[in-house]
Short mmCIF file of C-alpha atoms and ligand atoms in Angstrom, two decimals:
data_model
loop_
_atom_site.label_atom_id
_atom_site.label_comp_id
_atom_site.label_asym_id
_atom_site.label_seq_id
_atom_site.Cartn_x
_atom_site.Cartn_y
_atom_site.Cartn_z
CA MET A 1374 8.73 18.73 -13.29
CA LYS A 1375 9.78 16.07 -15.79
CA HIS A 1376 7.17 14.37 -17.98
CA ALA A 1377 4.44 16.70 -16.75
CA PRO A 1378 1.13 16.62 -18.62
CA ASP A 1379 0.02 19.74 -20.55
CA ALA A 1380 -1.68 22.60 -18.71
CA GLY A 1381 -5.03 20.82 -18.97
CA GLY A 1382 -3.58 17.67 -17.44
CA HIS A 1383 -3.31 15.59 -20.63
CA PHE A 1384 -0.83 12.76 -20.93
CA GLY A 1385 -1.06 12.34 -24.71
CA SER A 1386 -4.77 11.85 -25.35
CA PHE A 1387 -5.53 10.77 -21.77
CA GLY A 1388 -6.28 12.56 -18.51
CA GLY A 1389 -7.89 15.98 -18.41
CA ARG A 1390 -10.46 17.45 -16.09
CA TYR A 1391 -13.98 16.21 -16.88
CA VAL A 1392 -15.84 17.64 -13.90
CA GLY A 1393 -18.83 19.87 -13.21
CA GLU A 1394 -18.35 23.63 -13.11
CA THR A 1395 -18.72 23.75 -9.33
CA LEU A 1396 -15.61 21.64 -8.81
CA MET A 1397 -13.43 23.56 -11.27
CA PRO A 1398 -12.34 26.46 -8.99
CA ALA A 1399 -11.19 24.00 -6.32
CA LEU A 1400 -9.10 22.06 -8.87
CA ILE A 1401 -7.52 25.24 -10.20
CA GLU A 1402 -6.71 26.41 -6.65
CA LEU A 1403 -5.20 22.98 -5.93
CA ASP A 1404 -3.15 22.98 -9.13
CA GLU A 1405 -1.65 26.38 -8.32
CA ALA A 1406 -0.96 25.46 -4.70
CA PHE A 1407 0.65 22.15 -5.67
CA ARG A 1408 2.92 23.71 -8.29
CA ALA A 1409 4.04 26.40 -5.85
CA ALA A 1410 4.68 23.85 -3.07
CA ALA A 1411 6.61 21.49 -5.34
CA VAL A 1412 9.30 24.14 -5.94
CA ASP A 1413 9.33 25.49 -2.38
CA PRO A 1414 12.40 24.24 -0.48
CA ALA A 1415 10.63 24.59 2.88
CA PHE A 1416 7.73 22.39 1.73
CA ASN A 1417 10.05 19.80 0.24
CA ALA A 1418 12.13 19.72 3.43
CA ALA A 1419 9.01 19.17 5.56
CA PHE A 1420 7.90 16.35 3.21
CA THR A 1421 11.32 14.68 3.23
CA ASP A 1422 11.66 14.96 7.03
CA CYS A 1423 8.25 13.40 7.53
CA LEU A 1424 9.02 10.55 5.13
CA ARG A 1425 12.27 9.86 6.97
CA ASP A 1426 11.25 10.18 10.62
CA TYR A 1427 7.57 9.22 10.55
CA VAL A 1428 7.17 6.88 7.56
CA GLY A 1429 10.64 5.32 7.98
CA ARG A 1430 12.17 6.02 4.58
CA PRO A 1431 14.20 5.16 2.65
CA SER A 1432 12.62 1.73 2.38
CA PRO A 1433 15.23 -0.98 1.76
CA LEU A 1434 15.91 -2.61 -1.60
CA TYR A 1435 16.22 -6.25 -0.61
CA PHE A 1436 17.89 -9.03 -2.61
CA ALA A 1437 15.50 -11.99 -2.32
CA ARG A 1438 18.03 -14.84 -2.46
CA ARG A 1439 15.71 -17.78 -1.83
CA LEU A 1440 13.03 -16.46 -4.17
CA THR A 1441 15.71 -15.99 -6.84
CA GLU A 1442 16.91 -19.58 -6.37
CA HIS A 1443 13.31 -20.79 -6.55
CA PHE A 1444 12.85 -19.33 -10.03
CA GLY A 1445 16.39 -20.24 -11.11
CA GLY A 1446 16.86 -17.15 -13.26
CA GLY A 1447 17.89 -13.53 -12.80
CA LYS A 1448 18.31 -11.78 -9.48
CA ILE A 1449 15.09 -10.58 -7.89
CA TYR A 1450 15.15 -7.47 -5.72
CA LEU A 1451 12.17 -6.29 -3.67
CA LYS A 1452 11.54 -2.62 -2.95
CA ARG A 1453 10.17 -2.87 0.58
CA GLU A 1454 7.23 -0.45 0.68
CA ASP A 1455 5.63 -2.95 3.06
CA LEU A 1456 7.97 -1.66 5.77
CA ASN A 1457 6.52 1.85 5.71
CA HIS A 1458 4.43 3.06 8.66
CA THR A 1459 0.84 1.80 8.08
CA GLY A 1460 2.20 -1.01 5.91
CA ALA A 1461 2.11 0.18 2.31
CA HIS A 1462 3.12 2.86 -0.16
CA LYS A 1463 -0.12 4.82 0.26
CA VAL A 1464 1.21 6.88 3.17
CA ASN A 1465 3.84 8.57 0.95
CA ASN A 1466 0.99 10.26 -0.88
CA THR A 1467 -1.20 11.06 2.13
CA VAL A 1468 1.74 12.70 3.91
CA GLY A 1469 2.34 14.84 0.80
CA GLN A 1470 -1.29 15.84 0.35
CA GLY A 1471 -1.78 16.35 4.09
CA LEU A 1472 1.15 18.78 4.27
CA LEU A 1473 -0.17 20.55 1.18
CA ALA A 1474 -3.64 20.84 2.76
CA GLN A 1475 -2.07 22.36 5.87
CA ARG A 1476 -0.09 24.81 3.75
CA MET A 1477 -3.34 25.83 2.01
CA GLY A 1478 -4.97 26.54 5.39
CA LYS A 1479 -7.51 23.70 5.23
CA ARG A 1480 -8.61 22.10 8.47
CA ARG A 1481 -10.25 18.92 7.24
CA LEU A 1482 -9.09 16.01 5.06
CA MET A 1483 -11.64 14.04 3.07
CA ALA A 1484 -10.94 10.76 1.26
CA GLU A 1485 -12.60 7.85 -0.49
CA THR A 1486 -11.57 4.32 0.29
CA GLY A 1487 -12.26 0.79 -0.97
CA ALA A 1488 -10.38 -1.74 1.11
CA GLY A 1489 -9.77 0.94 3.69
CA GLN A 1490 -6.00 1.23 3.17
CA HIS A 1491 -6.14 4.75 1.77
CA GLY A 1492 -8.73 5.72 4.38
CA VAL A 1493 -6.42 4.53 7.15
CA ALA A 1494 -3.41 6.30 5.60
CA THR A 1495 -5.42 9.54 5.36
CA ALA A 1496 -6.83 9.25 8.90
CA THR A 1497 -3.29 8.60 10.17
CA VAL A 1498 -1.96 11.80 8.61
CA ALA A 1499 -5.00 13.75 9.84
CA ALA A 1500 -4.14 12.65 13.39
CA LEU A 1501 -0.50 13.52 12.85
CA LEU A 1502 -1.33 17.03 11.62
CA GLY A 1503 -4.24 17.66 14.01
CA MET A 1504 -6.85 17.86 11.26
CA GLU A 1505 -10.41 16.52 11.01
CA CYS A 1506 -11.01 13.61 8.68
CA GLN A 1507 -14.00 12.24 6.75
CA VAL A 1508 -13.79 9.03 4.73
CA TYR A 1509 -16.39 7.97 2.15
CA MET A 1510 -16.73 4.22 1.97
CA GLY A 1511 -19.22 1.94 0.22
CA GLU A 1512 -21.57 0.09 2.55
CA GLU A 1513 -20.49 -3.22 1.09
CA ASP A 1514 -16.83 -2.40 1.75
CA ILE A 1515 -17.62 -1.28 5.32
CA ARG A 1516 -19.00 -4.76 5.91
CA ARG A 1517 -16.08 -6.56 4.19
CA GLN A 1518 -13.29 -4.45 5.70
CA ALA A 1519 -14.34 -4.15 9.33
CA PRO A 1520 -10.83 -4.02 10.87
CA ASN A 1521 -9.86 -0.99 8.78
CA VAL A 1522 -13.14 0.73 9.69
CA LYS A 1523 -12.26 0.27 13.37
CA ARG A 1524 -8.77 1.60 12.73
CA MET A 1525 -10.15 4.76 11.11
CA GLU A 1526 -12.57 5.25 13.99
CA LEU A 1527 -9.76 4.90 16.54
CA LEU A 1528 -7.95 7.59 14.57
CA ARG A 1529 -11.06 9.77 15.05
CA ALA A 1530 -12.05 9.77 11.39
CA GLU A 1531 -15.72 9.89 10.48
CA VAL A 1532 -16.57 7.02 8.12
CA ILE A 1533 -19.45 8.02 5.84
CA PRO A 1534 -21.34 5.06 4.32
CA VAL A 1535 -22.13 5.30 0.59
CA ARG A 1536 -25.32 3.51 -0.48
CA SER A 1537 -25.35 4.21 -4.23
CA GLY A 1538 -24.44 1.78 -7.03
CA THR A 1539 -22.58 -1.35 -5.98
CA ARG A 1540 -21.68 0.33 -2.65
CA THR A 1541 -17.97 -0.08 -3.30
CA LEU A 1542 -14.91 2.04 -4.16
CA LYS A 1543 -16.11 3.55 -7.44
CA ASP A 1544 -19.30 4.78 -5.76
CA ALA A 1545 -17.38 6.13 -2.76
CA MET A 1546 -15.12 8.08 -5.12
CA SER A 1547 -18.08 9.49 -7.08
CA GLU A 1548 -19.66 10.56 -3.79
CA ALA A 1549 -16.43 12.13 -2.51
CA LEU A 1550 -16.00 14.07 -5.77
CA ARG A 1551 -19.56 15.38 -5.26
CA GLY A 1552 -19.24 16.00 -1.52
CA GLY A 1553 -16.04 17.90 -2.08
CA THR A 1554 -17.84 20.74 -3.77
CA THR A 1555 -19.75 21.79 -0.66
CA GLU A 1556 -16.96 22.53 1.79
CA VAL A 1557 -14.01 23.42 -0.43
CA ARG A 1558 -12.98 26.38 1.68
CA THR A 1559 -12.17 24.21 4.67
CA THR A 1560 -11.84 20.71 3.20
CA PHE A 1561 -9.08 19.11 1.13
CA TYR A 1562 -9.96 16.03 -0.93
CA VAL A 1563 -7.12 13.47 -0.74
CA ILE A 1564 -7.31 11.07 -3.71
CA GLY A 1565 -5.54 7.76 -3.11
CA SER A 1566 -4.15 6.93 -6.54
CA VAL A 1567 -2.97 8.49 -9.80
CA ALA A 1568 -6.61 8.74 -10.91
CA GLY A 1569 -9.23 11.51 -10.89
CA PRO A 1570 -9.13 14.92 -12.57
CA HIS A 1571 -5.98 17.01 -13.09
CA PRO A 1572 -3.86 17.75 -11.04
CA TYR A 1573 -4.35 14.55 -9.01
CA PRO A 1574 -2.61 12.08 -11.38
CA LEU A 1575 0.44 14.35 -11.58
CA MET A 1576 0.44 15.24 -7.88
CA VAL A 1577 0.09 11.67 -6.62
CA ARG A 1578 2.84 10.48 -8.99
CA HIS A 1579 5.04 13.29 -7.70
CA PHE A 1580 4.61 12.26 -4.06
CA GLN A 1581 5.09 8.56 -4.91
CA SER A 1582 8.13 9.18 -7.15
CA VAL A 1583 10.30 8.88 -4.03
CA ILE A 1584 9.97 5.10 -4.53
CA GLY A 1585 11.59 5.19 -7.97
CA THR A 1586 14.23 7.75 -7.03
CA GLU A 1587 15.36 5.61 -4.10
CA ALA A 1588 15.17 2.31 -5.99
CA ARG A 1589 17.31 3.60 -8.86
CA ALA A 1590 20.05 4.85 -6.53
CA GLN A 1591 19.89 1.64 -4.46
CA ILE A 1592 20.24 -0.76 -7.39
CA LEU A 1593 23.13 1.28 -8.83
CA GLU A 1594 24.87 1.06 -5.47
CA LYS A 1595 24.32 -2.69 -5.13
CA GLU A 1596 24.83 -3.82 -8.73
CA GLN A 1597 26.60 -0.90 -10.40
CA ARG A 1598 24.05 -1.11 -13.17
CA LEU A 1599 20.38 -0.54 -13.92
CA PRO A 1600 17.88 -3.41 -13.75
CA ASP A 1601 16.52 -5.06 -16.89
CA VAL A 1602 12.95 -4.99 -15.67
CA VAL A 1603 10.92 -3.09 -13.07
CA VAL A 1604 7.59 -4.66 -12.10
CA ALA A 1605 4.69 -3.25 -10.08
CA CYS A 1606 1.00 -4.05 -9.58
CA VAL A 1607 -1.57 -1.63 -10.96
CA GLY A 1608 -4.89 -0.80 -9.33
CA GLY A 1609 -5.30 2.92 -9.96
CA GLY A 1610 -1.58 2.84 -10.59
CA SER A 1611 0.12 4.93 -7.89
CA ASN A 1612 2.79 2.54 -6.62
CA ALA A 1613 3.61 1.62 -10.23
CA ALA A 1614 3.79 5.26 -11.35
CA GLY A 1615 5.99 5.99 -8.34
CA ILE A 1616 8.59 3.37 -9.14
CA PHE A 1617 8.32 3.66 -12.97
CA SER A 1618 8.97 7.42 -12.88
CA GLY A 1619 12.47 6.75 -11.52
CA PHE A 1620 13.37 4.67 -14.59
CA GLU A 1621 11.23 6.27 -17.30
CA ASP A 1622 14.21 7.96 -18.97
CA ASP A 1623 16.34 4.80 -18.88
CA ALA A 1624 15.41 3.29 -22.25
CA SER A 1625 17.08 -0.04 -21.41
CA VAL A 1626 14.79 -0.64 -18.44
CA GLN A 1627 11.56 -2.47 -19.25
CA LEU A 1628 8.58 -1.30 -17.20
CA VAL A 1629 5.91 -3.91 -16.52
CA GLY A 1630 2.56 -3.15 -14.88
CA VAL A 1631 0.58 -6.08 -13.50
CA GLU A 1632 -3.20 -5.81 -13.57
CA ALA A 1633 -5.55 -8.07 -11.65
CA GLY A 1634 -6.55 -10.92 -13.96
CA GLY A 1635 -9.16 -12.16 -11.46
CA HIS A 1636 -10.71 -15.43 -12.67
CA GLY A 1637 -8.95 -15.00 -16.04
CA MET A 1638 -9.43 -12.54 -18.90
CA ALA A 1639 -11.81 -14.88 -20.74
CA SER A 1640 -14.16 -15.03 -17.72
CA GLY A 1641 -14.82 -11.30 -17.87
CA GLN A 1642 -14.30 -11.25 -14.10
CA HIS A 1643 -11.13 -9.23 -13.66
CA ALA A 1644 -9.90 -5.70 -12.96
CA ALA A 1645 -7.60 -5.30 -15.98
CA SER A 1646 -8.68 -1.89 -17.32
CA ILE A 1647 -5.83 -1.66 -19.82
CA GLY A 1648 -5.91 -5.31 -20.88
CA GLY A 1649 -9.69 -5.61 -21.07
CA GLY A 1650 -11.22 -2.11 -21.03
CA ARG A 1651 -11.94 0.62 -23.54
CA VAL A 1652 -11.25 4.34 -23.60
CA GLY A 1653 -13.81 6.25 -21.58
CA ILE A 1654 -14.25 8.79 -18.80
CA LEU A 1655 -14.34 7.84 -15.14
CA HIS A 1656 -14.00 10.12 -12.14
CA GLY A 1657 -13.09 13.16 -14.19
CA SER A 1658 -10.37 11.63 -16.31
CA ARG A 1659 -10.06 10.00 -19.75
CA SER A 1660 -8.39 6.60 -19.61
CA PHE A 1661 -9.05 2.90 -20.07
CA VAL A 1662 -12.22 1.88 -18.25
CA LEU A 1663 -14.04 -1.42 -17.80
CA GLN A 1664 -17.40 -0.86 -19.47
CA ASP A 1665 -20.17 -2.79 -21.20
CA ALA A 1666 -21.34 -2.27 -24.79
CA ASP A 1667 -23.51 0.67 -23.68
CA GLY A 1668 -20.63 2.39 -21.93
CA GLN A 1669 -21.90 1.52 -18.44
CA ILE A 1670 -19.09 1.04 -15.94
CA GLN A 1671 -18.60 -2.65 -15.24
CA ASN A 1672 -17.79 -4.12 -11.86
CA ALA A 1673 -14.18 -5.04 -11.43
CA HIS A 1674 -13.21 -8.30 -9.77
CA SER A 1675 -10.00 -9.15 -7.96
CA ILE A 1676 -9.00 -11.27 -4.99
CA SER A 1677 -7.23 -8.15 -3.73
CA ALA A 1678 -9.46 -5.24 -2.81
CA GLY A 1679 -6.73 -2.72 -3.62
CA LEU A 1680 -6.70 -3.69 -7.31
CA ASP A 1681 -10.48 -3.85 -7.57
CA TYR A 1682 -11.02 -0.59 -9.52
CA PRO A 1683 -12.64 -0.36 -12.98
CA GLY A 1684 -10.32 2.42 -14.18
CA VAL A 1685 -6.60 3.20 -14.29
CA GLY A 1686 -4.54 6.38 -14.07
CA PRO A 1687 -4.26 8.30 -17.37
CA GLU A 1688 -0.47 8.26 -17.43
CA HIS A 1689 -0.55 4.45 -17.52
CA ALA A 1690 -2.96 4.62 -20.47
CA HIS A 1691 -0.42 6.88 -22.17
CA TRP A 1692 2.52 4.58 -21.33
CA ALA A 1693 0.53 1.61 -22.65
CA LYS A 1694 -0.30 3.41 -25.88
CA THR A 1695 3.25 4.64 -26.50
CA GLY A 1696 4.73 1.29 -25.48
CA ARG A 1697 6.95 2.76 -22.74
CA ALA A 1698 5.38 0.30 -20.30
CA THR A 1699 3.63 -3.00 -20.90
CA TYR A 1700 0.71 -4.35 -18.89
CA VAL A 1701 -0.08 -7.99 -18.21
CA PRO A 1702 -2.71 -9.77 -16.13
CA VAL A 1703 -1.97 -12.13 -13.22
CA THR A 1704 -4.90 -14.18 -11.90
CA ASP A 1705 -6.28 -14.55 -8.38
CA LYS A 1706 -4.92 -18.10 -8.24
CA GLU A 1707 -1.41 -17.10 -9.31
CA ALA A 1708 -1.33 -14.25 -6.79
CA LEU A 1709 -2.59 -16.49 -4.00
CA ALA A 1710 0.10 -19.07 -4.75
CA MET A 1711 2.77 -16.36 -4.62
CA PHE A 1712 1.33 -15.05 -1.33
CA HIS A 1713 2.35 -18.41 0.18
CA THR A 1714 5.60 -18.82 -1.76
CA LEU A 1715 7.04 -15.49 -0.67
CA THR A 1716 5.92 -16.05 2.91
CA GLU A 1717 7.56 -19.49 3.07
CA LEU A 1718 10.76 -18.63 1.19
CA GLU A 1719 11.54 -15.18 2.53
CA GLY A 1720 9.50 -14.74 5.70
CA ILE A 1721 7.71 -11.82 4.09
CA ILE A 1722 3.89 -11.93 4.00
CA PRO A 1723 3.01 -9.75 1.01
CA ALA A 1724 -0.23 -7.89 0.38
CA LEU A 1725 -2.28 -9.83 -2.19
CA GLU A 1726 -1.92 -6.81 -4.47
CA SER A 1727 1.87 -7.01 -4.28
CA ALA A 1728 1.81 -10.79 -4.75
CA HIS A 1729 0.54 -10.15 -8.31
CA ALA A 1730 3.71 -8.18 -9.05
CA VAL A 1731 6.04 -10.71 -7.41
CA TYR A 1732 4.51 -13.49 -9.52
CA GLU A 1733 5.24 -11.63 -12.74
CA GLY A 1734 8.70 -10.61 -11.50
CA GLY A 1735 9.55 -14.27 -10.91
CA ARG A 1736 8.34 -15.24 -14.37
CA ARG A 1737 10.45 -12.53 -15.99
CA ALA A 1738 13.55 -13.41 -13.97
CA GLN A 1739 13.17 -17.04 -15.04
CA ALA A 1740 12.67 -16.16 -18.72
CA LEU A 1741 15.57 -13.69 -18.87
CA GLY A 1742 18.13 -16.01 -17.23
CA LYS A 1743 20.92 -15.67 -14.68
CA ASP A 1744 22.46 -12.40 -15.86
CA ALA A 1745 19.25 -10.46 -15.51
CA ILE A 1746 18.20 -8.15 -12.69
CA VAL A 1747 14.54 -7.67 -11.85
CA VAL A 1748 13.21 -5.12 -9.36
CA VAL A 1749 9.71 -5.72 -7.98
CA ASN A 1750 7.84 -3.10 -5.99
CA LEU A 1751 6.49 -4.83 -2.89
CA SER A 1752 3.72 -2.28 -2.38
CA GLY A 1753 2.44 -3.50 0.98
CA ARG A 1754 2.39 -6.11 3.72
CA GLY A 1755 -0.19 -8.87 3.86
CA ASP A 1756 -1.37 -8.84 7.47
CA LYS A 1757 -4.64 -7.31 6.28
CA ASP A 1758 -5.22 -10.30 3.97
CA ILE A 1759 -4.52 -13.19 6.33
CA ASP A 1760 -8.12 -13.71 7.52
CA ALA A 1761 -9.52 -13.55 3.98
CA VAL A 1762 -6.91 -15.98 2.64
CA LEU A 1763 -7.50 -18.50 5.43
CA ALA A 1764 -11.30 -18.24 5.04
CA MET A 1765 -11.09 -18.75 1.27
CA GLU A 1766 -8.83 -21.74 1.65
CA ALA A 1767 -11.04 -23.26 4.36
CA GLN A 1768 -13.93 -23.04 1.87
CA GLY A 1769 -11.74 -24.75 -0.71
CA LYS A 1770 -11.98 -21.89 -3.20
C1 PLP B 658 -4.06 0.32 -2.68
C2 PLP B 658 -2.98 -0.65 -2.90
C3 PLP B 658 -2.53 -0.98 -4.20
C4 PLP B 658 -3.16 -0.44 -5.45
O1 PLP B 658 -3.10 0.94 -5.61
P1 PLP B 658 -2.16 1.64 -6.68
O2 PLP B 658 -2.65 3.02 -6.72
O3 PLP B 658 -2.36 0.93 -7.99
O4 PLP B 658 -0.77 1.52 -6.21
C5 PLP B 658 -1.47 -1.86 -4.33
N1 PLP B 658 -0.88 -2.43 -3.25
C6 PLP B 658 -1.28 -2.13 -1.99
C7 PLP B 658 -0.59 -2.80 -0.85
C8 PLP B 658 -2.34 -1.25 -1.77
O5 PLP B 658 -2.74 -0.97 -0.52
#
């Protein structure tokens, strides 16, 4: 596997496996099973078949003509992960981990979820594979994300409320990492982003790398050359790692990660772990983390629940440090404006997460001028955000 971390899961000085002793055997078992599966033609064929026939891949690479004209600069292409079954990129990873769990003889999938998108994607794959499913979710998120809770329940997943801390994603993930130690013989813990202890950051990138592999071939077919810039939003960083990995070895291609700037970096209310955090350990991995002067984890803020995470995957920390990728914040306001712009100009309602990336893609296309080509990963569709957007705007926020 190209650009793999070392045997301990280190990307440069980031990553690793900072977990209690009880969890270690399960992570070692998982690492071995993943590495064996990744080189097994039968496993790869099952994964590819499922992505094609169930998820609907390859997702199109779409030239956004009216959006391009709007910015008056380079050509903007959108990688349409919003067209996947369940409406976002997350299912690429849950299909991969679900098939791996099955191969390992597990009968239950367990996941953490914030907005509920990863919980739904995991519950979907559990139904597909005939497995049980448990989803840890903060009580506060259960209240805020009721439609996704109903979806998971329809899919016969058990939603387990988490009452510790701020009762949101970071607490659900801590709880899932703890809960996972009790039933490891039968239960497989499906992490939803390139975060957590080794081998998760590597494994999730691997399953999401299909985005970058497709996008690279598609742009070469359409333009006979590589893009100048590839842009993606970064919560934990899985959709970004997926598309970046396809272009990592192309030195001419600039990789730009967009973090949630929330109310602005100066306000302190954001979710930009790279732009505004410090090196620390969260959920078993060393990376950039939002923390106060005492090292306590700080609450992240973003208009989009999917970017609302106080950490970031270790490979992104490494890319930021080496300069292979750059990371910039886009605010709630800017993302909200782009949510409307893309809807009105292209008839595509983007997820608020993805709207952050489209905003930055437009800015880059404008700055680089007509000869440039910019590829933006449209990580998901915005149906889930419509009620929240309308409510916010009715309140005049
Ligand atoms: C969850 C989510 C994200 C953020 O997760 P990453 O791991 O950073 O990709 C982005 N976009 C959508 C649509 C999501 O559902």
